[in-house]
PDB file of C-alpha atoms in Angstrom:
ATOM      1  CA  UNK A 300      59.779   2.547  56.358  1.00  0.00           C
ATOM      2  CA  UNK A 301      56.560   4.040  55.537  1.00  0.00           C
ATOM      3  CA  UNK A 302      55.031   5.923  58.347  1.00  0.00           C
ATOM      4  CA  UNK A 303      51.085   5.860  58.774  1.00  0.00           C
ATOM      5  CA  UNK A 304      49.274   8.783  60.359  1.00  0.00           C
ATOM      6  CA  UNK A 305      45.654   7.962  61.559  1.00  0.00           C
ATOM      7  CA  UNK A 306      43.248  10.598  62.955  1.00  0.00           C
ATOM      8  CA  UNK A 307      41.428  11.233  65.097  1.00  0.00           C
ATOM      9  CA  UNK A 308      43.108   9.671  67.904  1.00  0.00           C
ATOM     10  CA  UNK A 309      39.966   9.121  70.033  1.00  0.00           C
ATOM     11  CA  UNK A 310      36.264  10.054  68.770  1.00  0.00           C
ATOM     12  CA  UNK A 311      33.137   9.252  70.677  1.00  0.00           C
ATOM     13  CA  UNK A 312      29.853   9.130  68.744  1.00  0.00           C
ATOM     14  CA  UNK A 313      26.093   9.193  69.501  1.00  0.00           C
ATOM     15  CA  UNK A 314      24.444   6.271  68.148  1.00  0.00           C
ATOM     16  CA  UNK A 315      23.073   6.934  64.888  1.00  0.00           C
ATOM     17  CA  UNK A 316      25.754   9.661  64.121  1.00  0.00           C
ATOM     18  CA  UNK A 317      28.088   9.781  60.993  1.00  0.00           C
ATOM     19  CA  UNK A 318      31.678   9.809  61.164  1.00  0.00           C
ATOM     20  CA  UNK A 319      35.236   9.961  58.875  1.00  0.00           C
ATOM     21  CA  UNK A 320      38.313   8.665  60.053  1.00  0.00           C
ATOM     22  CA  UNK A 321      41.660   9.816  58.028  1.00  0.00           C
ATOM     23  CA  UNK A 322      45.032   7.647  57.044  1.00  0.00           C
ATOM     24  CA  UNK A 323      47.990   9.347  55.641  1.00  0.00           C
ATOM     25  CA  UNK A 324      50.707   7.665  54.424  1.00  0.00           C
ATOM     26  CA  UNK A 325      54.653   9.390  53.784  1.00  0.00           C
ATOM     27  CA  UNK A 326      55.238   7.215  50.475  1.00  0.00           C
ATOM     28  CA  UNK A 327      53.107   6.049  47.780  1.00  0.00           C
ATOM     29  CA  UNK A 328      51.736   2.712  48.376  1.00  0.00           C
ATOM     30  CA  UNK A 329      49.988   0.237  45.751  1.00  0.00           C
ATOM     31  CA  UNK A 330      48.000  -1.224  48.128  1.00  0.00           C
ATOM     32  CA  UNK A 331      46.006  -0.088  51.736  1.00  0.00           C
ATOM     33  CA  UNK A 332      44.516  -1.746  54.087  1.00  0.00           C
ATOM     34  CA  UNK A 333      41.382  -0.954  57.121  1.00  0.00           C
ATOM     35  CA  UNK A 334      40.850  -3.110  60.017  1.00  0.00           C
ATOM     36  CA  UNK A 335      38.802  -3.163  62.877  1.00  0.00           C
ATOM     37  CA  UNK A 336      40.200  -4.053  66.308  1.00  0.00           C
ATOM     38  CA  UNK A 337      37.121  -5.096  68.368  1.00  0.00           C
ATOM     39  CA  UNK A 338      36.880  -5.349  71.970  1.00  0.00           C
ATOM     40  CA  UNK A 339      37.975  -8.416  72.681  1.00  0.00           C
ATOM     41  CA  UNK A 340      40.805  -7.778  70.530  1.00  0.00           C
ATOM     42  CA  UNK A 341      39.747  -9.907  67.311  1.00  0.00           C
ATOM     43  CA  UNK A 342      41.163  -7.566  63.968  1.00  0.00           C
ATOM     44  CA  UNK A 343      38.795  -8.141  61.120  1.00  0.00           C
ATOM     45  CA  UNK A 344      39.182  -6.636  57.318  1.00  0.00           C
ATOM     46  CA  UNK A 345      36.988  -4.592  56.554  1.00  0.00           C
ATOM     47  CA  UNK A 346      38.300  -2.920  53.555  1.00  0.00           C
ATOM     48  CA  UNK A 347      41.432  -3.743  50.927  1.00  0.00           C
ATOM     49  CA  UNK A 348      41.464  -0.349  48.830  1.00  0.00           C
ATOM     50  CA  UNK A 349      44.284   0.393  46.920  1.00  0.00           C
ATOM     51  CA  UNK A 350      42.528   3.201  45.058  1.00  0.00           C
ATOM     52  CA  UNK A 351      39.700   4.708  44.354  1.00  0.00           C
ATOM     53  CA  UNK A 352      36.014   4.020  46.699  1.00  0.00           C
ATOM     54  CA  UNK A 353      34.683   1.007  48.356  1.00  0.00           C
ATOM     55  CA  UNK A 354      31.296   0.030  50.355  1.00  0.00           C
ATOM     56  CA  UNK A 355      30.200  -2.612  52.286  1.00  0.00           C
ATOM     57  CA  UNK A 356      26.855  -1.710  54.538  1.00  0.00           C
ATOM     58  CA  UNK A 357      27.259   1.340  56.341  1.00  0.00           C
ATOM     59  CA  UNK A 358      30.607   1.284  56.017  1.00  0.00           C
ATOM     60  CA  UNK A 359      32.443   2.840  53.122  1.00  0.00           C
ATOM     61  CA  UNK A 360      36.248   3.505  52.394  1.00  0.00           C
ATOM     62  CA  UNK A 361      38.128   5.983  49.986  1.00  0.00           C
ATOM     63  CA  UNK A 362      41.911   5.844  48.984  1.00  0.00           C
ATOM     64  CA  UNK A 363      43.355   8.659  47.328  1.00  0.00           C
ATOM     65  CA  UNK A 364      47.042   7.112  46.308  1.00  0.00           C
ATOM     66  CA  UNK A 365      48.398  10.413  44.498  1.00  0.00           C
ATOM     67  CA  UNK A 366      47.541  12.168  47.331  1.00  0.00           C
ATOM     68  CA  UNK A 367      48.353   9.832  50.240  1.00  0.00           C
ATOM     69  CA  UNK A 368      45.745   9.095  52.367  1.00  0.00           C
ATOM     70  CA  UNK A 369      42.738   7.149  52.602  1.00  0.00           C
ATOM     71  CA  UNK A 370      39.107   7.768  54.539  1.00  0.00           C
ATOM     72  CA  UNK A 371      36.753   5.565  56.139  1.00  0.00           C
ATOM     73  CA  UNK A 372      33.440   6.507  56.445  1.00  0.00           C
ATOM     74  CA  UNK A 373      31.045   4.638  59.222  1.00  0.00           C
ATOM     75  CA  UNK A 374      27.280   6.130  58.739  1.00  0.00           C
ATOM     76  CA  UNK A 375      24.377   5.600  61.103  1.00  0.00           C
ATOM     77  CA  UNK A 376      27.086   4.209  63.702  1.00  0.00           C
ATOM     78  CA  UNK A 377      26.017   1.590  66.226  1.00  0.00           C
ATOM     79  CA  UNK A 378      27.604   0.214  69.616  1.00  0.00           C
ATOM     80  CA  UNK A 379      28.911  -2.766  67.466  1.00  0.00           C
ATOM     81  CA  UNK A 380      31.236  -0.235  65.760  1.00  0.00           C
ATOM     82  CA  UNK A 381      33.341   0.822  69.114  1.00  0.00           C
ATOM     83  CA  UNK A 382      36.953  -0.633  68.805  1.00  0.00           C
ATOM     84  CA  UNK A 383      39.986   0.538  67.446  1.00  0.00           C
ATOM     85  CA  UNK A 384      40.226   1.151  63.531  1.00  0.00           C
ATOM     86  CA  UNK A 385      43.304   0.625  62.343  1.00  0.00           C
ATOM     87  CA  UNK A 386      45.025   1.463  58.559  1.00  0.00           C
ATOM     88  CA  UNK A 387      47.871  -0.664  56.980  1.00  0.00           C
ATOM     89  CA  UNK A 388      50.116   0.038  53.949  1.00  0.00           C
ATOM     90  CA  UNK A 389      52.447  -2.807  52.773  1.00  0.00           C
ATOM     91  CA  UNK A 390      56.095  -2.651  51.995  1.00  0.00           C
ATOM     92  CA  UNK A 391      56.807  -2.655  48.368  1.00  0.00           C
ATOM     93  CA  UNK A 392      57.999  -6.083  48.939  1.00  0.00           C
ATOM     94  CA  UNK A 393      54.727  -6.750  50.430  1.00  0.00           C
ATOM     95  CA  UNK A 394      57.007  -8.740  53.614  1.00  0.00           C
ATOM     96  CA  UNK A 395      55.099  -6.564  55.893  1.00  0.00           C
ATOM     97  CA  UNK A 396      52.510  -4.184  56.658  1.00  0.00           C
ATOM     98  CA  UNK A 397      53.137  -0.812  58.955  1.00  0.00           C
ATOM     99  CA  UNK A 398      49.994  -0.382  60.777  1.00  0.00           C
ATOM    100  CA  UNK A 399      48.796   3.373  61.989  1.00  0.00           C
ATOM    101  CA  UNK A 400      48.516   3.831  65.645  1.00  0.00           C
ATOM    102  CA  UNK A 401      45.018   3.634  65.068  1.00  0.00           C
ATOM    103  CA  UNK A 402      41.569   5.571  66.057  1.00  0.00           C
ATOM    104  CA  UNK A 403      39.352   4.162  69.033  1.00  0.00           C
ATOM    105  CA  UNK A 404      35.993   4.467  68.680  1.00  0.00           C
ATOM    106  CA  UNK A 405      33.146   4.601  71.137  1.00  0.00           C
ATOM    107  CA  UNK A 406      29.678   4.996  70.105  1.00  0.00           C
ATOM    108  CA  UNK A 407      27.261   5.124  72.928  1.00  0.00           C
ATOM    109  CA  UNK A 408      23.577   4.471  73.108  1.00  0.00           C
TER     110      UNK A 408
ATOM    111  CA  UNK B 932      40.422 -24.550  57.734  1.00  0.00           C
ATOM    112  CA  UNK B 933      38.238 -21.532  57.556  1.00  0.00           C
ATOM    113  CA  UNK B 934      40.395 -18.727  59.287  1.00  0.00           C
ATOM    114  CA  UNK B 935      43.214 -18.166  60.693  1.00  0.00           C
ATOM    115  CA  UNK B 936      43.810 -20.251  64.021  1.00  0.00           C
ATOM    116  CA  UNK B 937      45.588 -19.531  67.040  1.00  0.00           C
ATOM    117  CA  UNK B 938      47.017 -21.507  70.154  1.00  0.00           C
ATOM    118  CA  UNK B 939      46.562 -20.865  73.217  1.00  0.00           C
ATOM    119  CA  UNK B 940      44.187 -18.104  73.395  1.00  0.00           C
ATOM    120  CA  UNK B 941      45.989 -17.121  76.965  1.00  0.00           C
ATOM    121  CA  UNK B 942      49.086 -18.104  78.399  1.00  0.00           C
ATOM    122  CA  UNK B 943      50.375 -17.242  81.594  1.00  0.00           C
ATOM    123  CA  UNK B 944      54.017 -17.550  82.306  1.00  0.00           C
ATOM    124  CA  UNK B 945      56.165 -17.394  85.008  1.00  0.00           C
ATOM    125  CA  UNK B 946      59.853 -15.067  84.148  1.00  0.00           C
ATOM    126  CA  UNK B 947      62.793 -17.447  82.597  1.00  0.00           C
ATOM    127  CA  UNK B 948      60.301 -20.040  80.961  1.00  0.00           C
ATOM    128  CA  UNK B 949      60.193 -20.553  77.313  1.00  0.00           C
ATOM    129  CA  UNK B 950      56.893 -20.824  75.647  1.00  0.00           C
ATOM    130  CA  UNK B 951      55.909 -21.801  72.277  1.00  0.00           C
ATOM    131  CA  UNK B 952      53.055 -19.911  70.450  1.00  0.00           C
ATOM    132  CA  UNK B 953      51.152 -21.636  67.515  1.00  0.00           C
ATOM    133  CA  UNK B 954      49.634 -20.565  64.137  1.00  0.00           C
ATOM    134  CA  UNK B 955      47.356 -22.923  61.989  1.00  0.00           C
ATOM    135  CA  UNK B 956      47.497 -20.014  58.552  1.00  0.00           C
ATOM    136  CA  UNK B 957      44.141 -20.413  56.054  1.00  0.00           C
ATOM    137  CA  UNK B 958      44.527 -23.453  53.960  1.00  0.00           C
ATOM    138  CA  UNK B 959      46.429 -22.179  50.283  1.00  0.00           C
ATOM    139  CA  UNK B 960      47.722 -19.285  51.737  1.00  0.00           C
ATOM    140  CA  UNK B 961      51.519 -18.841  50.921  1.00  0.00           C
ATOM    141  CA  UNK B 962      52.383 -15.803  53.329  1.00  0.00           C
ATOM    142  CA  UNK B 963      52.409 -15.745  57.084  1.00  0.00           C
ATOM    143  CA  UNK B 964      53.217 -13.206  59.603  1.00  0.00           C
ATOM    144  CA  UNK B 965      53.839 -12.656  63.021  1.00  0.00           C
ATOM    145  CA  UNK B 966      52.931  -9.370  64.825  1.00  0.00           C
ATOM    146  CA  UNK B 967      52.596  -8.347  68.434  1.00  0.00           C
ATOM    147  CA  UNK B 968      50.641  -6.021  69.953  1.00  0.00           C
ATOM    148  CA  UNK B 969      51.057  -4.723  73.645  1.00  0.00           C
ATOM    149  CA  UNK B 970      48.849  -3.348  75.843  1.00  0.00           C
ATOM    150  CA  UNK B 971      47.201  -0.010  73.618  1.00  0.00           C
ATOM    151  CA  UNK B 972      49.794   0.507  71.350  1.00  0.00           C
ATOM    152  CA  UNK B 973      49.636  -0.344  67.571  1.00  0.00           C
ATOM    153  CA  UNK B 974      50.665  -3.747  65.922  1.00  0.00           C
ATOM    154  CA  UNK B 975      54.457  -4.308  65.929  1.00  0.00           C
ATOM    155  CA  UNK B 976      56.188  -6.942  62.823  1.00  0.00           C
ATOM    156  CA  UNK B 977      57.595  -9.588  64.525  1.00  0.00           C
ATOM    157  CA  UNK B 978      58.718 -11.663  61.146  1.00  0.00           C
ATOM    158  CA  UNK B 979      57.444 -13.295  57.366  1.00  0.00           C
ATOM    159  CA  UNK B 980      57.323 -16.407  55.885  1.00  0.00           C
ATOM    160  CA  UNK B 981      56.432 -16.664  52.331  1.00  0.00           C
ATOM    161  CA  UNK B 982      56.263 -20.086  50.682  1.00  0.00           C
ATOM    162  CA  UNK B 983      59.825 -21.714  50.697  1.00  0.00           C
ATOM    163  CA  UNK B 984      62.220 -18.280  50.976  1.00  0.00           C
ATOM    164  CA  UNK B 985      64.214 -17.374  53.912  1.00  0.00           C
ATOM    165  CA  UNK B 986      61.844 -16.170  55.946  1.00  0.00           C
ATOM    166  CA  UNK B 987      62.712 -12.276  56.689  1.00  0.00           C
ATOM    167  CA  UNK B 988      63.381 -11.690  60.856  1.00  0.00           C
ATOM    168  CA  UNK B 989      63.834  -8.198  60.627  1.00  0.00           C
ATOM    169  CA  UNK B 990      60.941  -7.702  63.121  1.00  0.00           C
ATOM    170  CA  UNK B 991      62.185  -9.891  66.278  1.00  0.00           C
ATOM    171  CA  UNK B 992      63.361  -7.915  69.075  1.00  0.00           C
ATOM    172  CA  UNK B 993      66.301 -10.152  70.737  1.00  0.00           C
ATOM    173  CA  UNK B 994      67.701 -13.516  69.949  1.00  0.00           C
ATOM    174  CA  UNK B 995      65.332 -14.722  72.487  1.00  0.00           C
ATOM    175  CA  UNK B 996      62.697 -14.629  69.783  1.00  0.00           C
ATOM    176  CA  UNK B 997      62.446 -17.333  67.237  1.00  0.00           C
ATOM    177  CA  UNK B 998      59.882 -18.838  64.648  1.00  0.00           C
ATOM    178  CA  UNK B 999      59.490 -21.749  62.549  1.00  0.00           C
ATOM    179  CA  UNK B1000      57.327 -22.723  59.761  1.00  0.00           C
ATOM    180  CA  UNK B1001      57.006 -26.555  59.013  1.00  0.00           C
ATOM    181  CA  UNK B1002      55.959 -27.736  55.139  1.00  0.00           C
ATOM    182  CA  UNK B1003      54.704 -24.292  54.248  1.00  0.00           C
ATOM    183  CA  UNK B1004      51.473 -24.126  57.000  1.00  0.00           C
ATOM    184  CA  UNK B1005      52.012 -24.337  60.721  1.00  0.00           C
ATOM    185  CA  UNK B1006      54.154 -21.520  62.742  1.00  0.00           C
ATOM    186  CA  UNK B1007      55.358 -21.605  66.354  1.00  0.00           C
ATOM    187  CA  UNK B1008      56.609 -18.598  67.417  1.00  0.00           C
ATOM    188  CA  UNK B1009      59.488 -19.490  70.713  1.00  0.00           C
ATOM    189  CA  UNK B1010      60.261 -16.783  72.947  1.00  0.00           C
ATOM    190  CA  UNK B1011      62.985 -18.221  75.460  1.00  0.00           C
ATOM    191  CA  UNK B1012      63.622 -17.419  78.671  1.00  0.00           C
ATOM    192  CA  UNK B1013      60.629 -14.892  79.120  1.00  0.00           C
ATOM    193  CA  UNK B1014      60.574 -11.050  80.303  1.00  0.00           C
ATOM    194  CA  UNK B1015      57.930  -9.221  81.543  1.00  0.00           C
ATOM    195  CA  UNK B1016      58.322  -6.758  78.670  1.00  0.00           C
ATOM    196  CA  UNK B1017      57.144  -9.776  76.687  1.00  0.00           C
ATOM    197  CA  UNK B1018      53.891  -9.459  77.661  1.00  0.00           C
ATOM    198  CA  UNK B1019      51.250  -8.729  74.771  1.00  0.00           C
ATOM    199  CA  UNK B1020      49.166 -10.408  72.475  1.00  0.00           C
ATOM    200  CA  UNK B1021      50.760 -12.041  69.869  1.00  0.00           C
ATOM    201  CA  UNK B1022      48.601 -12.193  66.517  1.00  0.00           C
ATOM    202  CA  UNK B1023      49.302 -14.342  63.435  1.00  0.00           C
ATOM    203  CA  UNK B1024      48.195 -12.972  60.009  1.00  0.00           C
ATOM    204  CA  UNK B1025      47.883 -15.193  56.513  1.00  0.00           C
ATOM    205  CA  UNK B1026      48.005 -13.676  53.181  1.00  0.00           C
ATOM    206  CA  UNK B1027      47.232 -15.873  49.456  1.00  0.00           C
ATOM    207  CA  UNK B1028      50.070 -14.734  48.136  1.00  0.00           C
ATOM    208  CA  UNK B1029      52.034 -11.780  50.192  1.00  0.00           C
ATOM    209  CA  UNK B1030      50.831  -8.868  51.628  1.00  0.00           C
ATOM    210  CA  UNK B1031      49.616  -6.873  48.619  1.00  0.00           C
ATOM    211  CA  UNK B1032      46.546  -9.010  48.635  1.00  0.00           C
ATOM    212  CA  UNK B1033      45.563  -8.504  52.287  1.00  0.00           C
ATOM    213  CA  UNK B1034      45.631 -10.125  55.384  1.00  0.00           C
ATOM    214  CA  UNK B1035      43.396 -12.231  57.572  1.00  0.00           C
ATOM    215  CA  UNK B1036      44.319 -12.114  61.126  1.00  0.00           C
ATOM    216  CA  UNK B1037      44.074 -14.750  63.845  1.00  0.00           C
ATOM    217  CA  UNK B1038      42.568 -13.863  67.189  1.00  0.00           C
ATOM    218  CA  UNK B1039      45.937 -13.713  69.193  1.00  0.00           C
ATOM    219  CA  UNK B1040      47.584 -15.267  72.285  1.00  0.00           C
ATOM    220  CA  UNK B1041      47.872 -13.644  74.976  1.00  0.00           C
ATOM    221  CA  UNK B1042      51.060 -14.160  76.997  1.00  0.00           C
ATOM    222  CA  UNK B1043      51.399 -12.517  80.099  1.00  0.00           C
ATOM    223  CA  UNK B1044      54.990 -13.183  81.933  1.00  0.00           C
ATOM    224  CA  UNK B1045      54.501 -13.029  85.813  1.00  0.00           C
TER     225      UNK B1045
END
């Protein structure tokens, strides 16, 4: 299967800080996924980015598929964005995603 | 409905009980999936439904584990005869059409076996 690297592992942040977290992925994928694993344990989407650059708020998200690996930026970071960020890249099949081991986030005030 | 839905939100279990795990999937969507997640660690594949095919069970870890999917929406995921090492949260996911068009997750069950 297609193994996901995420890093960092951990990061802590001061509010207000800037951050990138990195995805890379052994085989080339035609789709990619980010998540975020809040506290109490909820995973929401935040991006689907199969290429090329998303945004949504602070929050933006580049996939680079010929070179196999994707970024998430989180700007002006908040205690909201602590969790666990997770990446996903589907089986060609699309049966199933394989999920990173994932980076955990604190921001603190 | 409007997301994913999940029942219960906790379960506690006592060792050698079966329990039964339920997943109401977004209204339309085709594709479901079961994943579990234990304590820290990343999200494991438990098994896939999509429309009427065979459902693909590559994911389960023993013949303990076993899901159903009645008329194309609700799941329950059985785990017989309980382990501790079953203890995790167990997280449905629903996809429109498969998994190259994303996933919306549920907000888990957590089973812990006592």
């Amino acid at each position: 299967g297609i193994q996901v690297e995420q890093s960092p592992p951990d990061l802590i942040l001061q509010e207000g800080a800037n951050s990138t977290l990195r995805c890379n992925f052994s085989d080339s994928v035609n789709n990619l996924q980010w998540f975020h694993q809040n506290p109490w344990g909820q995973l929401i989407n935040l991006f689907y980015i199969p290429s090329g650059t998303k945004q949504n708020g602070r929050l933006s998200a580049t996939t680079v598929a010929t070179e196999r690996y994707s970024l998430l930026y989180i700007s002006s970071s908040q205690t909201t964005d602590s969790g666990v960020y997770f990446c996903a890249a589907p089986t060609n099949t699309g049966n199933q995603f394989y999920f990173g081991t994932g980076t955990s986030l604190t921001v603190i005030p | 409905g409007a997301g994913v839905s999940q029942s219960p939100s906790n379960k506690v279990t006592e060792k050698g009980k079966d329990v039964e795990l339920r997943c109401d999937p977004i209204s339309g969507h085709t594709a479901l999936y079961w994943y579990r997640q234990s304590l820290g660690q990343g999200l494991e594949f438990l098994i896939y439904f999509q429309g009427n095919s065979a459902p693909d069970k590559s994911g389960l870890p023993s013949d303990r584990f076993s899901a159903e999917r009645t008329g194309g929406s609700v799941s329950t995921l059985t785990i017989q005869r309980t382990q501790q090492e079953d203890s995790a949260v167990y997280l449905c996911a629903s996809s429109p059409l498969g998994g190259n068009y994303g996933y919306t997750f549920g907000s888990g069950t957590r089973l812990t076996v006592v």
